[in-house]
Each structure stands twice: as C-alpha cells, then as structure tokens.
mmCIF file of C-alpha atoms in Angstrom:
data_model
loop_
_atom_site.group_PDB
_atom_site.id
_atom_site.type_symbol
_atom_site.label_atom_id
_atom_site.label_comp_id
_atom_site.label_asym_id
_atom_site.label_seq_id
_atom_site.Cartn_x
_atom_site.Cartn_y
_atom_site.Cartn_z
ATOM 1 C CA MET A 1 0.140 -17.171 20.934
ATOM 2 C CA GLU A 2 -0.735 -13.493 19.842
ATOM 3 C CA ARG A 3 0.396 -12.540 16.173
ATOM 4 C CA ASN A 4 3.052 -10.070 17.276
ATOM 5 C CA GLU A 5 4.398 -12.744 19.663
ATOM 6 C CA LEU A 6 4.614 -15.253 16.933
ATOM 7 C CA ILE A 7 6.276 -12.968 14.306
ATOM 8 C CA ASN A 8 8.849 -11.842 17.101
ATOM 9 C CA ARG A 9 9.607 -15.556 17.893
ATOM 10 C CA ILE A 10 10.233 -16.449 14.422
ATOM 11 C CA VAL A 11 12.579 -13.576 13.968
ATOM 12 C CA GLU A 12 14.312 -14.148 17.135
ATOM 13 C CA GLU A 13 14.632 -18.014 16.948
ATOM 14 C CA LYS A 14 15.193 -18.612 13.412
ATOM 15 C CA GLY A 15 16.442 -15.264 12.103
ATOM 16 C CA ALA A 16 17.667 -15.415 8.503
ATOM 17 C CA ASN A 17 17.396 -19.049 8.236
ATOM 18 C CA ALA A 18 13.457 -18.516 8.325
ATOM 19 C CA ILE A 19 13.663 -16.401 4.985
ATOM 20 C CA PRO A 20 12.858 -19.145 2.286
ATOM 21 C CA GLU A 21 10.203 -20.801 4.288
ATOM 22 C CA LEU A 22 8.589 -17.388 5.012
ATOM 23 C CA ILE A 23 8.862 -16.400 1.361
ATOM 24 C CA LYS A 24 6.930 -19.950 0.499
ATOM 25 C CA LEU A 25 4.108 -18.750 3.330
ATOM 26 C CA LEU A 26 3.367 -16.013 0.925
ATOM 27 C CA GLU A 27 1.616 -18.121 -1.058
ATOM 28 C CA ASP A 28 -0.449 -19.853 1.539
ATOM 29 C CA GLU A 29 -4.433 -19.979 1.123
ATOM 30 C CA ASP A 30 -4.807 -18.334 4.632
ATOM 31 C CA PRO A 31 -4.415 -14.525 4.235
ATOM 32 C CA GLU A 32 -3.738 -14.419 7.692
ATOM 33 C CA VAL A 33 -0.593 -16.744 7.454
ATOM 34 C CA ARG A 34 0.551 -14.481 4.374
ATOM 35 C CA GLU A 35 0.321 -11.307 6.670
ATOM 36 C CA ILE A 36 2.377 -12.960 9.482
ATOM 37 C CA ALA A 37 4.992 -14.114 6.857
ATOM 38 C CA SER A 38 5.097 -10.845 5.364
ATOM 39 C CA GLU A 39 5.330 -8.953 8.877
ATOM 40 C CA ALA A 40 8.342 -11.279 9.850
ATOM 41 C CA LEU A 41 10.110 -10.647 6.493
ATOM 42 C CA PHE A 42 9.889 -7.026 6.897
ATOM 43 C CA LYS A 43 11.607 -7.358 10.418
ATOM 44 C CA LEU A 44 14.275 -9.432 8.825
ATOM 45 C CA GLY A 45 15.410 -6.512 7.161
ATOM 46 C CA GLU A 46 18.205 -6.643 4.683
ATOM 47 C CA ASP A 47 18.488 -10.161 4.252
ATOM 48 C CA ALA A 48 15.026 -10.540 3.656
ATOM 49 C CA LYS A 49 15.315 -7.709 1.143
ATOM 50 C CA LYS A 50 17.710 -9.432 -0.940
ATOM 51 C CA ALA A 51 15.990 -12.756 -0.902
ATOM 52 C CA LEU A 52 12.657 -11.107 -1.899
ATOM 53 C CA LEU A 53 14.266 -8.967 -4.808
ATOM 54 C CA LYS A 54 15.539 -12.403 -6.356
ATOM 55 C CA GLU A 55 11.844 -13.900 -5.883
ATOM 56 C CA PHE A 56 10.610 -10.765 -7.533
ATOM 57 C CA GLU A 57 12.866 -10.794 -10.518
ATOM 58 C CA ARG A 58 12.027 -14.730 -10.928
ATOM 59 C CA ARG A 59 8.158 -13.989 -10.867
ATOM 60 C CA VAL A 60 8.415 -10.941 -12.961
ATOM 61 C CA GLU A 61 10.309 -13.291 -15.610
ATOM 62 C CA GLU A 62 7.710 -15.794 -15.578
ATOM 63 C CA ARG A 63 4.826 -13.125 -16.198
ATOM 64 C CA ASN A 64 2.137 -15.389 -14.541
ATOM 65 C CA LYS A 65 -1.294 -13.453 -14.514
ATOM 66 C CA ASN A 66 -2.776 -12.511 -11.278
ATOM 67 C CA ASP A 67 0.163 -13.703 -9.091
ATOM 68 C CA ILE A 68 -0.972 -12.893 -5.654
ATOM 69 C CA THR A 69 2.277 -13.567 -4.005
ATOM 70 C CA LEU A 70 4.184 -11.280 -6.293
ATOM 71 C CA LEU A 71 1.887 -8.494 -4.799
ATOM 72 C CA TYR A 72 3.049 -9.387 -1.527
ATOM 73 C CA ILE A 73 6.579 -9.059 -2.484
ATOM 74 C CA VAL A 74 5.978 -5.843 -4.356
ATOM 75 C CA ASP A 75 4.399 -4.308 -1.098
ATOM 76 C CA LEU A 76 7.352 -5.563 0.959
ATOM 77 C CA LEU A 77 10.088 -4.163 -1.500
ATOM 78 C CA ALA A 78 8.223 -0.963 -1.617
ATOM 79 C CA ASP A 79 8.293 -0.588 2.235
ATOM 80 C CA PHE A 80 11.784 -1.341 2.064
ATOM 81 C CA GLY A 81 12.287 1.575 -0.342
ATOM 82 C CA GLU A 82 13.793 -0.721 -2.943
ATOM 83 C CA LYS A 83 13.864 1.545 -5.999
ATOM 84 C CA SER A 84 15.211 -0.713 -8.769
ATOM 85 C CA ILE A 85 11.883 -2.696 -9.044
ATOM 86 C CA VAL A 86 10.249 0.812 -10.389
ATOM 87 C CA LYS A 87 10.547 -0.031 -13.986
ATOM 88 C CA SER A 88 9.123 -3.634 -13.530
ATOM 89 C CA LEU A 89 6.128 -2.458 -11.507
ATOM 90 C CA TYR A 90 4.949 -0.458 -14.686
ATOM 91 C CA ASN A 91 5.567 -3.644 -16.882
ATOM 92 C CA ILE A 92 3.482 -5.939 -14.159
ATOM 93 C CA LEU A 93 0.500 -3.844 -14.203
ATOM 94 C CA SER A 94 -0.926 -5.501 -17.238
ATOM 95 C CA LEU A 95 -0.835 -9.115 -15.682
ATOM 96 C CA TYR A 96 -3.520 -8.137 -13.272
ATOM 97 C CA SER A 97 -7.176 -8.375 -14.126
ATOM 98 C CA TRP A 98 -8.675 -6.567 -10.995
ATOM 99 C CA GLU A 99 -8.374 -3.086 -9.690
ATOM 100 C CA GLU A 100 -7.265 -3.867 -6.372
ATOM 101 C CA ALA A 101 -4.323 -5.590 -7.612
ATOM 102 C CA GLU A 102 -3.376 -2.588 -9.621
ATOM 103 C CA LEU A 103 -3.829 -0.459 -6.509
ATOM 104 C CA VAL A 104 -1.157 -2.149 -4.664
ATOM 105 C CA ILE A 105 1.184 -1.657 -7.673
ATOM 106 C CA TYR A 106 0.338 2.028 -7.617
ATOM 107 C CA GLU A 107 0.739 2.605 -3.947
ATOM 108 C CA ALA A 108 3.971 0.777 -4.197
ATOM 109 C CA LEU A 109 5.082 3.269 -6.981
ATOM 110 C CA ALA A 110 3.875 6.187 -4.786
ATOM 111 C CA LYS A 111 6.068 4.814 -1.851
ATOM 112 C CA LEU A 112 9.249 4.751 -4.260
ATOM 113 C CA GLY A 113 8.910 8.430 -5.222
ATOM 114 C CA GLU A 114 6.534 8.138 -8.368
ATOM 115 C CA GLY A 115 3.741 9.924 -7.013
ATOM 116 C CA ASP A 116 3.444 12.477 -9.607
ATOM 117 C CA LYS A 117 3.193 9.730 -12.343
ATOM 118 C CA VAL A 118 0.536 7.956 -10.426
ATOM 119 C CA TYR A 119 -1.488 10.805 -8.600
ATOM 120 C CA ASP A 120 -4.264 11.247 -11.504
ATOM 121 C CA ILE A 121 -5.048 7.409 -11.459
ATOM 122 C CA LEU A 122 -5.161 7.312 -7.792
ATOM 123 C CA ARG A 123 -7.235 10.244 -7.455
ATOM 124 C CA TYR A 124 -9.722 8.653 -10.091
ATOM 125 C CA PHE A 125 -9.905 5.479 -7.956
ATOM 126 C CA LEU A 126 -10.698 7.825 -4.836
ATOM 127 C CA LEU A 127 -13.313 10.277 -6.403
ATOM 128 C CA GLU A 128 -14.575 9.029 -9.816
ATOM 129 C CA ASP A 129 -14.299 5.404 -10.358
ATOM 130 C CA GLU A 130 -17.697 3.500 -10.408
ATOM 131 C CA GLU A 131 -16.167 1.188 -7.846
ATOM 132 C CA ARG A 132 -15.003 4.103 -5.657
ATOM 133 C CA LYS A 133 -16.984 2.960 -2.577
ATOM 134 C CA LYS A 134 -15.010 -0.537 -2.497
ATOM 135 C CA LEU A 135 -11.731 0.952 -3.694
ATOM 136 C CA GLY A 136 -11.524 4.576 -2.242
ATOM 137 C CA ALA A 137 -9.963 3.568 1.125
ATOM 138 C CA GLN A 138 -7.268 1.682 -0.631
ATOM 139 C CA ALA A 139 -6.593 4.425 -3.058
ATOM 140 C CA ALA A 140 -6.495 7.108 -0.252
ATOM 141 C CA MET A 141 -3.857 5.185 1.798
ATOM 142 C CA ALA A 142 -1.682 5.226 -1.634
ATOM 143 C CA LEU A 143 -2.297 9.008 -1.850
ATOM 144 C CA SER A 144 -0.966 9.667 1.583
ATOM 145 C CA TYR A 145 2.402 8.697 0.259
ATOM 146 C CA ILE A 146 2.427 11.511 -2.369
ATOM 147 C CA ASP A 147 3.712 14.665 -1.518
ATOM 148 C CA ARG A 148 1.253 17.214 -3.120
ATOM 149 C CA PRO A 149 -0.909 19.736 -1.788
ATOM 150 C CA GLU A 150 -3.809 18.461 -3.829
ATOM 151 C CA VAL A 151 -4.018 15.263 -1.850
ATOM 152 C CA VAL A 152 -5.135 17.190 1.089
ATOM 153 C CA LYS A 153 -8.178 18.721 -1.002
ATOM 154 C CA ASP A 154 -8.862 15.304 -2.699
ATOM 155 C CA LEU A 155 -9.087 13.522 0.863
ATOM 156 C CA VAL A 156 -11.338 16.022 2.173
ATOM 157 C CA GLN A 157 -13.717 15.748 -0.585
ATOM 158 C CA ALA A 158 -13.753 12.098 -0.195
ATOM 159 C CA ILE A 159 -14.675 12.283 3.519
ATOM 160 C CA GLU A 160 -17.456 15.276 2.781
ATOM 161 C CA SER A 161 -18.978 13.173 -0.280
ATOM 162 C CA ASN A 162 -20.679 10.868 2.507
ATOM 163 C CA GLU A 163 -20.230 7.933 0.356
ATOM 164 C CA PHE A 164 -17.712 6.292 2.679
ATOM 165 C CA LYS A 165 -18.828 5.029 6.215
ATOM 166 C CA GLY A 166 -17.275 2.898 8.927
ATOM 167 C CA GLU A 167 -13.805 1.585 8.563
ATOM 168 C CA ASP A 168 -13.356 2.961 5.235
ATOM 169 C CA LEU A 169 -13.982 6.446 6.411
ATOM 170 C CA GLU A 170 -11.504 5.885 9.114
ATOM 171 C CA ILE A 171 -8.828 4.804 6.792
ATOM 172 C CA ILE A 172 -9.351 8.007 4.664
ATOM 173 C CA LYS A 173 -9.152 10.033 7.863
ATOM 174 C CA LYS A 174 -5.804 8.033 8.920
ATOM 175 C CA ALA A 175 -4.574 8.571 5.274
ATOM 176 C CA LEU A 176 -5.067 12.531 5.706
ATOM 177 C CA SER A 177 -3.589 12.518 9.089
ATOM 178 C CA GLN A 178 -0.561 10.994 7.671
ATOM 179 C CA ILE A 179 -0.046 13.456 4.983
ATOM 180 C CA VAL A 180 -0.644 16.677 7.210
ATOM 181 C CA MET A 181 1.563 15.394 9.805
ATOM 182 C CA LYS A 182 4.418 15.098 7.301
ATOM 183 C CA ASN A 183 4.166 18.801 6.285
ATOM 184 C CA SER A 184 3.031 22.052 8.373
ATOM 185 C CA MET A 185 1.789 23.691 5.010
ATOM 186 C CA TYR A 186 -0.593 20.727 4.412
ATOM 187 C CA TYR A 187 -2.064 21.178 8.146
ATOM 188 C CA GLU A 188 -2.633 24.980 6.980
ATOM 189 C CA ILE A 189 -4.229 24.025 3.847
ATOM 190 C CA LEU A 190 -6.663 21.601 5.882
ATOM 191 C CA MET A 191 -7.384 24.327 8.356
ATOM 192 C CA ASN A 192 -8.225 26.654 5.489
ATOM 193 C CA LEU A 193 -10.376 24.146 3.976
ATOM 194 C CA VAL A 194 -12.380 22.812 7.257
ATOM 195 C CA GLY A 195 -11.784 25.452 9.781
ATOM 196 C CA GLU A 196 -12.623 24.790 13.648
ATOM 197 C CA ASN A 197 -13.997 21.033 12.695
ATOM 198 C CA ILE A 198 -10.502 20.040 11.776
ATOM 199 C CA ASN A 199 -10.583 17.077 14.341
ATOM 200 C CA ASN A 200 -13.670 15.734 12.736
ATOM 201 C CA TYR A 201 -11.462 14.871 9.540
ATOM 202 C CA LEU A 202 -8.320 13.134 11.392
ATOM 203 C CA GLY A 203 -8.201 9.672 11.939
#
C-alpha cells in the first residue's frame, strides 16, 4: 500500500480514535513510521492538535534530554500554528545537544511568527557555520518562513557559493521559490540580483 493511501485509510477508517496510537508511533524506531504517523496526525486537524498540545506540555515538564518525539510534536504544532508553545520552545532549546534538533525548533519559531528573533542564527547556519554543508538546506527551509527581504539575498548567496550540491541545492532553490511566491517585492529583489538567469535559482 502506498504511503498516502495508508495515511488516508488511517484517517478515514479510524478518525480521531487513532490519535493516541499515532502519537505513540511518533516514538517508533523507524523514521518512515514516524513520518506516516506525523502526516496522519496533521490530517486529523483540531482533535490531533489538542492531544499533541497535551503531550507537548507533558514532555516539556519532564525535560528529557534529546527527546526526538518532542521534535515531531513541535513540528506538527508549528504547522498547526499553535502560538501558545512559543515560550516553551525557547526553554527546550537547551535540552538538545545537536544542531539539527535546534534547527527544528528554530524553524518552528519562524513558522510561529518569531522570524525576526531567529533570523540571525538561521543565517549563520546557512552561510557561516562550519557544518553549513550539512545543515544549510534545513536552515534554508526555516528561513523561507521569515518575511524579510534579506532572506532572498542570503539564499542567492548560498546558491552561488557552490558549496551545496544535488538534493541540498534543490531544497535551497525550493526555499527561495517559496519566499518569492509570497511577495512580489521579493521577486523584484531576486530579479535585480540575478537578472535573466532567474529560473536557474528557483526550485
């Protein structure tokens, strides 16, 4: 059964009754299982959001180090636009000891309207960090949620640096496409920066 078909079947057949089990599956060792559970929870909407918020609060209180399940919950609640978690997101940053996890939290903060506060650190991950080749694509996607003209220049700089190849480069181009589609002024900025080669910069 295809992944999308499986997700739709869970949502249609079990509905809200599947939520507790799906939240448990966010702890599964197999990343694909976690992704399927995550997508199904998002499709279940408001009921899932309430249950995830409860689970988020419980885990934040426990303050376990490097809780991967909590990152999935953070990502989902940010996609749901749940602004009540913002303060807690800043508090849990210190619980994680690797940068990819921090980036998930910074991206959630960007989605929830905290872009101005996290812009500098995300730009650093994209353009200056020693690990930028590994972290740049993830940082670029997080930057695409920030409504600032500087982001266009940063993403162009990343593309032109020749440090990113293959799938990572495509993700950065996709991030640039997302931000210029939201605002015609950003499209103009991009045109001024790259001229007729614009299509080479968009994913």
